[in-house]
Short mmCIF file of C-alpha atoms and ligand atoms in Angstrom, two decimals:
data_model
loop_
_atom_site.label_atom_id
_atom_site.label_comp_id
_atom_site.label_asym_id
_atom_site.label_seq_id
_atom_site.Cartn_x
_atom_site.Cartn_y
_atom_site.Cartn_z
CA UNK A 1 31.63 69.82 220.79
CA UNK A 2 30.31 67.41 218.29
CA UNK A 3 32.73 65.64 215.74
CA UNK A 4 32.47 67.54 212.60
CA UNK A 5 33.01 65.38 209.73
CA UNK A 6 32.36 66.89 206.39
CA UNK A 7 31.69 64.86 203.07
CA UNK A 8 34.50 63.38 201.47
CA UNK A 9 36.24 65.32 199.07
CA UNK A 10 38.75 63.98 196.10
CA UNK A 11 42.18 63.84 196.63
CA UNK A 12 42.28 66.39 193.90
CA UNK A 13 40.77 69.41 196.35
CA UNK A 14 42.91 71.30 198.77
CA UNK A 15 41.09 71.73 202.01
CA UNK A 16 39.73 74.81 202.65
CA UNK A 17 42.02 77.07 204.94
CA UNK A 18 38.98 77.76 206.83
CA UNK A 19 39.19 74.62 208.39
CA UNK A 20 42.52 73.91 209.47
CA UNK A 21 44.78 76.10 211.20
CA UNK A 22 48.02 77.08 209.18
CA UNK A 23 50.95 75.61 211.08
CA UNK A 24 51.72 79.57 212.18
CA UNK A 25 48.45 79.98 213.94
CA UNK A 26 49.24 77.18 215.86
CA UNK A 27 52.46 77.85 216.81
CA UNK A 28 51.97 81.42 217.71
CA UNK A 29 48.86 79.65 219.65
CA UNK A 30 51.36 77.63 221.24
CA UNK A 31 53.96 79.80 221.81
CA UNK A 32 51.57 82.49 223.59
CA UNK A 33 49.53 79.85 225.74
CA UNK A 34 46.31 81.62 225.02
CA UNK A 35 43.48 79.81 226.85
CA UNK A 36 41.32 77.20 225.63
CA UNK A 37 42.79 76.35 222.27
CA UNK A 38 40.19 75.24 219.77
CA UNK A 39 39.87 71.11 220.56
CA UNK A 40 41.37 69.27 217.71
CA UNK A 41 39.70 65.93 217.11
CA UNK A 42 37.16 67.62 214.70
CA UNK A 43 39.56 67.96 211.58
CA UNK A 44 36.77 68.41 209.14
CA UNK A 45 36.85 67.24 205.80
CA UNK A 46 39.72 65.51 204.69
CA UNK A 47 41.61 64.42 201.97
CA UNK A 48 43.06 61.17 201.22
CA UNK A 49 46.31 62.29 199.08
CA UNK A 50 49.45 61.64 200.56
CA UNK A 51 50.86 65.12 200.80
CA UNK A 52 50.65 67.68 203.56
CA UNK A 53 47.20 69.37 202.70
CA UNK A 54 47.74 71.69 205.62
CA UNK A 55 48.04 75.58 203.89
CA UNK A 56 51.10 76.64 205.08
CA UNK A 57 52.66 73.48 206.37
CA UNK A 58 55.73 72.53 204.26
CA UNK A 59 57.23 69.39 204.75
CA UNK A 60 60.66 69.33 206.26
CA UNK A 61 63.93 68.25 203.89
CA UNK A 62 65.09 64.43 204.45
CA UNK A 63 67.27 63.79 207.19
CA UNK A 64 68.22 61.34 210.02
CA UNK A 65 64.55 62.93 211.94
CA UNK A 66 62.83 62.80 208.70
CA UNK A 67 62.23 59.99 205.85
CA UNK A 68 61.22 61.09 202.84
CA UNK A 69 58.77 57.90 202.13
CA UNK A 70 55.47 59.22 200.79
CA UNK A 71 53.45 60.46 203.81
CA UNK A 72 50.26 58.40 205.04
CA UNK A 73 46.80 60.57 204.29
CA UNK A 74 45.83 62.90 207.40
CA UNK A 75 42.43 61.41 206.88
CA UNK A 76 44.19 58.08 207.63
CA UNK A 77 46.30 59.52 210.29
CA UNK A 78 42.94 60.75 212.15
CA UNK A 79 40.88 57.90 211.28
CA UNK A 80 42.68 54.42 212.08
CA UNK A 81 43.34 54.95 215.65
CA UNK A 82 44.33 53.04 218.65
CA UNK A 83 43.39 54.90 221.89
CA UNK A 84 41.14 51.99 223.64
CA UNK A 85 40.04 54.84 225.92
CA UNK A 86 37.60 55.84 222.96
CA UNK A 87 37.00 52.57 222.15
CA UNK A 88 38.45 49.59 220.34
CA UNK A 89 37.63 49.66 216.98
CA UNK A 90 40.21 51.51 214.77
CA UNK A 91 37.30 54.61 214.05
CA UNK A 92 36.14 54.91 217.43
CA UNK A 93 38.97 57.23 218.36
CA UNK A 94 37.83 59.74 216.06
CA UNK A 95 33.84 59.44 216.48
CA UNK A 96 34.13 59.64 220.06
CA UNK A 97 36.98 61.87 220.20
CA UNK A 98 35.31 65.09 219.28
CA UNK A 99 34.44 66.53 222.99
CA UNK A 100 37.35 65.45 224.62
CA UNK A 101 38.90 68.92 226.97
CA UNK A 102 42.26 69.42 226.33
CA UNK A 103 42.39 72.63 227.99
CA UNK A 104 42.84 73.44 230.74
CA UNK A 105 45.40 70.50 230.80
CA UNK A 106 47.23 69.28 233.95
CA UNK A 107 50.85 67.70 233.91
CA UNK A 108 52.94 66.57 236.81
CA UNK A 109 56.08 65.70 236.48
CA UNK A 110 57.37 63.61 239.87
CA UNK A 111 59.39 61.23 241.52
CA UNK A 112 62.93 60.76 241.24
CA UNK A 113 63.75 64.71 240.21
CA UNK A 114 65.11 67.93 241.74
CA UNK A 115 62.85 69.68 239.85
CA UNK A 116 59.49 68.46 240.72
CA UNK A 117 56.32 70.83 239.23
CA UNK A 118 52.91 70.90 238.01
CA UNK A 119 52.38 72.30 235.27
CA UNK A 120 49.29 73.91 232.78
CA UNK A 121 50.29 72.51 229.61
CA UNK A 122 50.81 75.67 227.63
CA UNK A 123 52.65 77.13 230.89
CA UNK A 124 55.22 74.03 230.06
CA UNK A 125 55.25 74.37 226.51
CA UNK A 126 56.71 77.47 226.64
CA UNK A 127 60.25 76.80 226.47
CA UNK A 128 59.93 74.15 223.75
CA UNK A 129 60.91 74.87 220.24
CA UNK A 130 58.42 72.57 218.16
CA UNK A 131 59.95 70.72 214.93
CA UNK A 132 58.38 68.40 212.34
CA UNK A 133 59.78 64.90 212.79
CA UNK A 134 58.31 62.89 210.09
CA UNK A 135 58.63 58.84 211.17
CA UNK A 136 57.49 55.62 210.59
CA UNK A 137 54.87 54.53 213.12
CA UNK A 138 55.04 50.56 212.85
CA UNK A 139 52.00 49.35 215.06
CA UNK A 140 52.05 46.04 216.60
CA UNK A 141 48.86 44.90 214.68
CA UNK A 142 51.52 44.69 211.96
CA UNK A 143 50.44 48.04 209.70
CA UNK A 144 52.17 50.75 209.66
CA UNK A 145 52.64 54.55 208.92
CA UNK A 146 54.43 57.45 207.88
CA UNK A 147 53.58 61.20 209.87
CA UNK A 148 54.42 63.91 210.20
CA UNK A 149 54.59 65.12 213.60
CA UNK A 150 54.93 68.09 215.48
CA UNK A 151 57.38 67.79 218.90
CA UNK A 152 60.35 68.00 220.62
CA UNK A 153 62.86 65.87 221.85
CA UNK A 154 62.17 64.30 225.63
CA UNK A 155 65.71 64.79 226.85
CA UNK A 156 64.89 68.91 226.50
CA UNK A 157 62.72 68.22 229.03
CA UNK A 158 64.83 65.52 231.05
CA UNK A 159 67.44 68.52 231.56
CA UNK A 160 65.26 70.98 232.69
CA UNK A 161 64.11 68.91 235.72
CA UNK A 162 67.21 67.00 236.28
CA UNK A 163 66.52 63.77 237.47
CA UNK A 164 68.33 62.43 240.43
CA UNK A 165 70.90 59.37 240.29
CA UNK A 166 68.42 57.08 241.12
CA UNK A 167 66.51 57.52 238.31
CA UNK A 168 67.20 55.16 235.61
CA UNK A 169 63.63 54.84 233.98
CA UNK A 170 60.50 57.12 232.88
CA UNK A 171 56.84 56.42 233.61
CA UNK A 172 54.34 58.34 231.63
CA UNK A 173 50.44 57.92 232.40
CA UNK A 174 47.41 58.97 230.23
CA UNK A 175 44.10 60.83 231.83
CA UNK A 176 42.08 58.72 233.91
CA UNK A 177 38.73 60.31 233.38
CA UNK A 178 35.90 58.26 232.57
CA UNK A 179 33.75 60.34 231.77
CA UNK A 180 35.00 61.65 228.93
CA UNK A 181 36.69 58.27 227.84
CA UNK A 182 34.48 55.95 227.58
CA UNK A 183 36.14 53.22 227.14
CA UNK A 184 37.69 53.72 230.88
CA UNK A 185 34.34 52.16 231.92
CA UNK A 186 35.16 48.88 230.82
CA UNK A 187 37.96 46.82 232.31
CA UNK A 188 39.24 46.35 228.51
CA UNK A 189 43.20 47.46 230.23
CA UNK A 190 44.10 48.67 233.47
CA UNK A 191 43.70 51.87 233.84
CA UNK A 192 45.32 54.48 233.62
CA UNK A 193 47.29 53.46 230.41
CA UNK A 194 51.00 53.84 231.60
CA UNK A 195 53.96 53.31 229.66
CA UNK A 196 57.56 53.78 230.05
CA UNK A 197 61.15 54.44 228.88
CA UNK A 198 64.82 53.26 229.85
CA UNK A 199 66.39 56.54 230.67
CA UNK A 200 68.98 56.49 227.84
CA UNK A 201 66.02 55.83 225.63
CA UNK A 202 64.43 58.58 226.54
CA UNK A 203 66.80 60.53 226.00
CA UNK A 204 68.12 59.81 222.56
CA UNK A 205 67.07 62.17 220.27
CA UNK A 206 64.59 60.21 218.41
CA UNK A 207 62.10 59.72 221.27
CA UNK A 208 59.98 63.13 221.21
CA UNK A 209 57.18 64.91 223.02
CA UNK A 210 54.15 65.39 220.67
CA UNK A 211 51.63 68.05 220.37
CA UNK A 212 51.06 68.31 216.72
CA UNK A 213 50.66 66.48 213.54
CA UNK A 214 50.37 68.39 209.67
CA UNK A 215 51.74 71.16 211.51
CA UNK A 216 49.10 71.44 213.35
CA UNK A 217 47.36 70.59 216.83
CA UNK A 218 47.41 67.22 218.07
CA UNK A 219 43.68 66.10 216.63
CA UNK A 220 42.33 64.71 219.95
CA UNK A 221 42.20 60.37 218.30
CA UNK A 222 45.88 61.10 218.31
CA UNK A 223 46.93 61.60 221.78
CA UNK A 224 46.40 65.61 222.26
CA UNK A 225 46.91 67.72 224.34
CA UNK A 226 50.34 65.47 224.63
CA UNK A 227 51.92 62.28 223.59
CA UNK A 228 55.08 60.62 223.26
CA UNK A 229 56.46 59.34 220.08
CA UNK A 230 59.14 56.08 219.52
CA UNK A 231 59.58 55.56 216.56
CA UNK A 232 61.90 52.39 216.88
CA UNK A 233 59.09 51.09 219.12
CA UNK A 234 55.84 49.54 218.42
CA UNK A 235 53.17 52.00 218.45
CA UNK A 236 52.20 51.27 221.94
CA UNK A 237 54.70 52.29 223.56
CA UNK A 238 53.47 56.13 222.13
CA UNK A 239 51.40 56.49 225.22
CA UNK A 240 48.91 59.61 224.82
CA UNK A 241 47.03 62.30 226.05
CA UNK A 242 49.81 62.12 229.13
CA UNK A 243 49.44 64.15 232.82
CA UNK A 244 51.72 62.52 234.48
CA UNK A 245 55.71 61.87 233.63
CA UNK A 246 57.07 60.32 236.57
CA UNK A 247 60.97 59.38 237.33
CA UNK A 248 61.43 56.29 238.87
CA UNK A 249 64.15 53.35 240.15
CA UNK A 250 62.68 50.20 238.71
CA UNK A 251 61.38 49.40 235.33
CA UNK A 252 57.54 50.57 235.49
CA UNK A 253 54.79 48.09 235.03
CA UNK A 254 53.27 49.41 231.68
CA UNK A 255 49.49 48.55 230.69
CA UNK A 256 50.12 45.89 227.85
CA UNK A 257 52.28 44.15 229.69
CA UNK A 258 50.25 44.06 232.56
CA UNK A 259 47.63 42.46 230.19
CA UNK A 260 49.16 39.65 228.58
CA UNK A 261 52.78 39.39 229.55
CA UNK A 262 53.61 36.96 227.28
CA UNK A 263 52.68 38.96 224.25
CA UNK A 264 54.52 42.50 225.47
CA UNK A 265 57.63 42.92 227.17
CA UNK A 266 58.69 45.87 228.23
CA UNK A 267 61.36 46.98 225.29
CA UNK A 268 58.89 46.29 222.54
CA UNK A 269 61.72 47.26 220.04
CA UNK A 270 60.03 46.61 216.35
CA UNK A 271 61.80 43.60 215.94
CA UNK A 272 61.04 41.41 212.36
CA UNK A 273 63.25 38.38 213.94
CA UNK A 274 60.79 38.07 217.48
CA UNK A 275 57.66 37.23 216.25
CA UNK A 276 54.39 37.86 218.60
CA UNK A 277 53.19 34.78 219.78
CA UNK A 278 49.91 34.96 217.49
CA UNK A 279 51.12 36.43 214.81
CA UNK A 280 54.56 36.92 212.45
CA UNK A 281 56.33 40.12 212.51
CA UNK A 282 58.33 40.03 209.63
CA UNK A 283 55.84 41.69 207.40
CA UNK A 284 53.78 45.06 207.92
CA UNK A 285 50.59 47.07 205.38
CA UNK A 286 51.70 50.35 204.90
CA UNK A 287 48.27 52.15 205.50
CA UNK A 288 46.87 52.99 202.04
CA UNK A 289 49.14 50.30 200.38
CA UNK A 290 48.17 46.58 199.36
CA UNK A 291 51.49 44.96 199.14
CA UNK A 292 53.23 43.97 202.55
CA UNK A 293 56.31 45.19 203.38
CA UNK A 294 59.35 43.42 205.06
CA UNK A 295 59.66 44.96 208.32
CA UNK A 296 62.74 46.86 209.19
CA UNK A 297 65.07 46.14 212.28
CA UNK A 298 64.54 48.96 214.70
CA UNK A 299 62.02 50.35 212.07
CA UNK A 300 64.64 51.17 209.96
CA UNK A 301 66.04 53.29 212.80
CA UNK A 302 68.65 50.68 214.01
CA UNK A 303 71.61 53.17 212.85
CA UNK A 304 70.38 55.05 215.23
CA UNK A 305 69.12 53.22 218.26
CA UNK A 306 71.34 49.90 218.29
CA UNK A 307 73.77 51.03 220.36
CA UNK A 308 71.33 51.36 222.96
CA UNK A 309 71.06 47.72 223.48
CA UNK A 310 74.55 46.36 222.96
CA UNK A 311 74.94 43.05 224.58
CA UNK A 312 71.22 42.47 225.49
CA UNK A 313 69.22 39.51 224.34
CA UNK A 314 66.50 40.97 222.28
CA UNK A 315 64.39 37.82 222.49
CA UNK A 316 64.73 37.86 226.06
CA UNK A 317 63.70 41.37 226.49
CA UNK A 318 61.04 41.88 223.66
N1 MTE B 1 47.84 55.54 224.38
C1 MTE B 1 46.74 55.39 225.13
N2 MTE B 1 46.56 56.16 226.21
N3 MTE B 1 45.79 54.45 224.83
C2 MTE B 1 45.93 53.61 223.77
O1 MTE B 1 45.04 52.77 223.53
N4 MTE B 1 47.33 52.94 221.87
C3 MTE B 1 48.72 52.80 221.42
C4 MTE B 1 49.42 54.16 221.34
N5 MTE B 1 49.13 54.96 222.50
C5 MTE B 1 47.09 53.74 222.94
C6 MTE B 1 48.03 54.76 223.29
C7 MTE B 1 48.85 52.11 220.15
S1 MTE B 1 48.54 50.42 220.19
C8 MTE B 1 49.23 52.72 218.99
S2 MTE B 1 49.53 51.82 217.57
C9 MTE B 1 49.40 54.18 218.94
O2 MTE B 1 49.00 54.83 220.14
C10 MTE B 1 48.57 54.74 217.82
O3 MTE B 1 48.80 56.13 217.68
P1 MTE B 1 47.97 56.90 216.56
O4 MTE B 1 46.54 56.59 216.78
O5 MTE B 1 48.29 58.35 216.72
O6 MTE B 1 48.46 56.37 215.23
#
């Protein structure tokens, strides 16, 4: 399927219903596993005001899952990608996007587990209730934004297949199928992209499973059928369009660090006081803003997630 991209419309219009799915079509869609939901990186015109424009999607009351900071455009959302395995410039994700499968989708989960299984995607959803989380998504480029995503939390899952005493980290890989991602045909990273998780980091409530955005699917620039979301993380530590999570001993070898080691550690906690070693990382662009903001500690999450690193030398492991 070609990407459909309709002419722009003023912030003004509400997009027509006919063109996305209400967040209860999806659900039930979800819920009921039909086969061969519609592929999502085709959102059709969009709009560039900052709140929800999805009919039926109502954005969920402030809380310690949810900021209430004015939401980044869904055209911005699905436009200013990075998934290098549709190419590296921010809008290649969502022209080359468009005929990506997502169904029927594939996932494994392995390794270190008592509960080993594979898994069509909507056959694992099942048991999942979805929430909106709306974060910050602070990319290591140094811009940054606010969505609104669709998921649930990682541990859910963690439980379910309980993980043996040996496993004290989680590996998630992306598709490796060049054919469909171009980008896979050049050695830009080392494919697969793989990423990974201390255990307790995982599992802290913040760190979700993703499948939808607006309330609705996971457009396919964004990581569908699956992705992970961290939101005290930089961005690239969101690893998408997963098939394989994978418990393991040792701390896995994740694709950016693979590529320059020097540049990304493993942690990769947003971190305004370690600067990258081309660039300062006290400052981010709020996408759709001019004025630079002062980074937050943690991405402003550090009430949350300090604990998890009591005693640790954050420079050392950036
Ligand atoms: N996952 C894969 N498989 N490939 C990628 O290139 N890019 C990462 C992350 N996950 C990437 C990936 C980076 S650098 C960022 S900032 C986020 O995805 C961007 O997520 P978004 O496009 O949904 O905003």
């Amino acid at each position: 399927m070609l990407i459909k991209r309709g002419p722009e419309i003023p912030s003004s219009e509400v997009t027509p219903e006919s063109v996305y799915h209400g967040r209860r079509t999806f659900l039930k869609k979800a819920a009921f596993a039909t086969a061969g939901l519609a592929t999502a990186g085709v959102a059709g015109p969009l709009t560039s005001s900052a709140r929800p424009q999805n009919p039926g999607w109502n954005r969920p009351p402030a809380g310690p899952y949810n900021t209430d900071e004015d939401l980044t455009s869904f055209k911005d959302i699905t436009t200013y990608n990075n998934f290098y395995e549709f190419g590296t410039d921010k809008d290649d994700p969502y022209k080359n996007a468009g005929d990506f499968k997502t169904r029927p989708w594939r996932l494994t989960i392995e390794g270190e587990v008592r509960k080993p299984a594979a898994y069509e995607l909507d056959d694992f959803l099942k048991p999942y209730k979805l929430e909106d989380r709306v974060y910050r998504l602070r990319c290591v480029e140094g811009w940054s934004m606010i969505i609104p995503w669709l998921g649930f939390p990682i541990g859910d899952v963690v439980r379910k297949v309980e993980p043996t005493s040996r496993a004290r980290y989680i590996e998630f890989t992306t598709l490796h199928d060049p054919r469909q991602m171009p980008g896979q045909k050049r050695p830009v990273l080392n494919w697969p992209y793989v990423e990974g998780l201390r255990m307790d980091e995982a599992m802290h409530p913040l760190a979700i499973f993703v499948v939808g955005l607006y309330g609705k699917e996971l457009p396919n620039q964004n990581g569908a059928p699956f992705r992970i979301v961290v939101p005290w993380k930089y961005g690239f530590k969101s690893c998408k369009s997963i098939v394989k999570i994978r418990f393991v001993e040792n701390e896995p070898r994740t694709t950016w660090n693979i590529a320059a080691p020097n540049e990304y550690g493993f942690y990769s906690n947003v971190n305004p006081d370690v600067d990258h070693p081309r660039w300062s990382q006290k400052f981010e662009r709020r996408i759709g803003e001019f004025r630079k903001r002062r980074t937050m500690m943690f991405n402003g999450y550090g009430d949350q997630v300090a604990s998890l690193y009591t005693g640790m030398d954050l420079r050392k492991h950036f």
